Amino acid sequence: MKVAVVVALLCFVCYTAAETCSADGDCRNTICDASHDLECHRGQCTCVNHATTCSSAADCSGSCTIFGRHGRWHCVDAKCRCFFV
């Protein structure tokens, strides 16, 4: 039972640490490098490269900062997207 509580708490912390949005203009704490565009994707601020496609996270590179921390790259919908989680 204690493990379930800890997992639930960690999920809550990760969710609240991400910058949420309903439009691109809501993203104020997410900073992308010059080769990526700031985008609100499924309610979360992210950096995305619209010029290239990917099939795995290994295809993605660049830098992004969310709330002063480096984000991690994921391949989502064949686009490299950077998320804090």
PDB file of C-alpha atoms in Angstrom:
ATOM      1  CA  MET A   1       0.000   0.000   0.000  1.00  0.00           C
ATOM      2  CA  LYS A   2       2.828   2.387   0.818  1.00  0.00           C
ATOM      3  CA  VAL A   3       4.351   1.750  -2.605  1.00  0.00           C
ATOM      4  CA  ALA A   4       1.080   2.698  -4.311  1.00  0.00           C
ATOM      5  CA  VAL A   5       0.943   5.963  -2.357  1.00  0.00           C
ATOM      6  CA  VAL A   6       4.542   6.811  -3.268  1.00  0.00           C
ATOM      7  CA  VAL A   7       3.939   6.036  -6.963  1.00  0.00           C
ATOM      8  CA  ALA A   8       0.784   8.170  -6.976  1.00  0.00           C
ATOM      9  CA  LEU A   9       2.648  11.034  -5.315  1.00  0.00           C
ATOM     10  CA  LEU A  10       5.504  10.840  -7.837  1.00  0.00           C
ATOM     11  CA  CYS A  11       3.041  10.861 -10.745  1.00  0.00           C
ATOM     12  CA  PHE A  12       1.360  13.948  -9.288  1.00  0.00           C
ATOM     13  CA  VAL A  13       4.711  15.749  -8.870  1.00  0.00           C
ATOM     14  CA  CYS A  14       5.755  14.969 -12.454  1.00  0.00           C
ATOM     15  CA  TYR A  15       2.408  16.119 -13.821  1.00  0.00           C
ATOM     16  CA  THR A  16       2.436  19.394 -11.919  1.00  0.00           C
ATOM     17  CA  ALA A  17       6.097  20.076 -12.823  1.00  0.00           C
ATOM     18  CA  ALA A  18       5.245  20.151 -16.522  1.00  0.00           C
ATOM     19  CA  GLU A  19       4.064  23.446 -17.917  1.00  0.00           C
ATOM     20  CA  THR A  20       0.461  23.016 -19.023  1.00  0.00           C
ATOM     21  CA  CYS A  21      -1.218  25.039 -21.750  1.00  0.00           C
ATOM     22  CA  SER A  22      -4.229  25.404 -24.004  1.00  0.00           C
ATOM     23  CA  ALA A  23      -2.450  27.497 -26.672  1.00  0.00           C
ATOM     24  CA  ASP A  24       1.156  28.183 -27.715  1.00  0.00           C
ATOM     25  CA  GLY A  25       0.996  31.620 -26.070  1.00  0.00           C
ATOM     26  CA  ASP A  26       0.493  30.009 -22.644  1.00  0.00           C
ATOM     27  CA  CYS A  27       4.059  28.610 -22.689  1.00  0.00           C
ATOM     28  CA  ARG A  28       6.204  31.103 -20.792  1.00  0.00           C
ATOM     29  CA  ASN A  29       8.660  28.881 -18.893  1.00  0.00           C
ATOM     30  CA  THR A  30       9.651  26.594 -21.762  1.00  0.00           C
ATOM     31  CA  ILE A  31      12.650  27.733 -23.813  1.00  0.00           C
ATOM     32  CA  CYS A  32      13.635  26.077 -27.107  1.00  0.00           C
ATOM     33  CA  ASP A  33      16.856  26.386 -29.092  1.00  0.00           C
ATOM     34  CA  ALA A  34      16.901  28.059 -32.530  1.00  0.00           C
ATOM     35  CA  SER A  35      16.169  24.858 -34.467  1.00  0.00           C
ATOM     36  CA  HIS A  36      12.966  24.049 -32.540  1.00  0.00           C
ATOM     37  CA  ASP A  37       9.588  25.749 -32.235  1.00  0.00           C
ATOM     38  CA  LEU A  38       7.633  26.229 -29.023  1.00  0.00           C
ATOM     39  CA  GLU A  39       4.320  24.375 -29.202  1.00  0.00           C
ATOM     40  CA  CYS A  40       1.401  23.447 -26.976  1.00  0.00           C
ATOM     41  CA  HIS A  41       0.964  19.720 -27.656  1.00  0.00           C
ATOM     42  CA  ARG A  42      -1.888  17.853 -25.955  1.00  0.00           C
ATOM     43  CA  GLY A  43      -1.989  20.366 -23.116  1.00  0.00           C
ATOM     44  CA  GLN A  44       1.749  20.411 -22.390  1.00  0.00           C
ATOM     45  CA  CYS A  45       4.364  22.927 -23.526  1.00  0.00           C
ATOM     46  CA  THR A  46       7.072  21.383 -25.651  1.00  0.00           C
ATOM     47  CA  CYS A  47       9.789  22.141 -28.200  1.00  0.00           C
ATOM     48  CA  VAL A  48       9.316  20.516 -31.604  1.00  0.00           C
ATOM     49  CA  ASN A  49      11.230  20.335 -34.884  1.00  0.00           C
ATOM     50  CA  HIS A  50       8.640  20.518 -37.665  1.00  0.00           C
ATOM     51  CA  ALA A  51      11.265  20.140 -40.420  1.00  0.00           C
ATOM     52  CA  THR A  52      12.287  16.542 -39.638  1.00  0.00           C
ATOM     53  CA  THR A  53      10.612  13.288 -38.641  1.00  0.00           C
ATOM     54  CA  CYS A  54      11.732  10.569 -36.234  1.00  0.00           C
ATOM     55  CA  SER A  55      11.107   6.941 -35.449  1.00  0.00           C
ATOM     56  CA  SER A  56      12.783   6.862 -32.014  1.00  0.00           C
ATOM     57  CA  ALA A  57      14.178   9.253 -29.393  1.00  0.00           C
ATOM     58  CA  ALA A  58      17.680   8.476 -30.695  1.00  0.00           C
ATOM     59  CA  ASP A  59      16.767  10.441 -33.857  1.00  0.00           C
ATOM     60  CA  CYS A  60      16.240  13.601 -31.774  1.00  0.00           C
ATOM     61  CA  SER A  61      18.791  16.162 -30.619  1.00  0.00           C
ATOM     62  CA  GLY A  62      18.949  19.777 -29.502  1.00  0.00           C
ATOM     63  CA  SER A  63      18.305  21.553 -26.251  1.00  0.00           C
ATOM     64  CA  CYS A  64      15.253  22.724 -24.378  1.00  0.00           C
ATOM     65  CA  THR A  65      14.719  24.097 -20.900  1.00  0.00           C
ATOM     66  CA  ILE A  66      11.511  23.859 -18.908  1.00  0.00           C
ATOM     67  CA  PHE A  67      11.376  25.707 -15.568  1.00  0.00           C
ATOM     68  CA  GLY A  68      15.166  26.009 -15.684  1.00  0.00           C
ATOM     69  CA  ARG A  69      15.743  22.264 -16.132  1.00  0.00           C
ATOM     70  CA  HIS A  70      16.831  20.370 -19.201  1.00  0.00           C
ATOM     71  CA  GLY A  71      14.041  18.421 -20.855  1.00  0.00           C
ATOM     72  CA  ARG A  72      14.176  14.951 -22.388  1.00  0.00           C
ATOM     73  CA  TRP A  73      13.543  14.175 -26.038  1.00  0.00           C
ATOM     74  CA  HIS A  74      10.789  11.816 -27.135  1.00  0.00           C
ATOM     75  CA  CYS A  75       9.576  10.810 -30.584  1.00  0.00           C
ATOM     76  CA  VAL A  76       5.836  11.578 -30.533  1.00  0.00           C
ATOM     77  CA  ASP A  77       3.658  11.458 -33.645  1.00  0.00           C
ATOM     78  CA  ALA A  78       6.861  11.123 -35.756  1.00  0.00           C
ATOM     79  CA  LYS A  79       8.146  14.480 -34.430  1.00  0.00           C
ATOM     80  CA  CYS A  80      10.944  15.125 -31.929  1.00  0.00           C
ATOM     81  CA  ARG A  81       9.359  16.726 -28.874  1.00  0.00           C
ATOM     82  CA  CYS A  82      11.063  17.780 -25.670  1.00  0.00           C
ATOM     83  CA  PHE A  83       9.239  17.272 -22.376  1.00  0.00           C
ATOM     84  CA  PHE A  84      10.342  17.806 -18.780  1.00  0.00           C
ATOM     85  CA  VAL A  85       9.151  14.393 -17.620  1.00  0.00           C
TER      86      VAL A  85
END
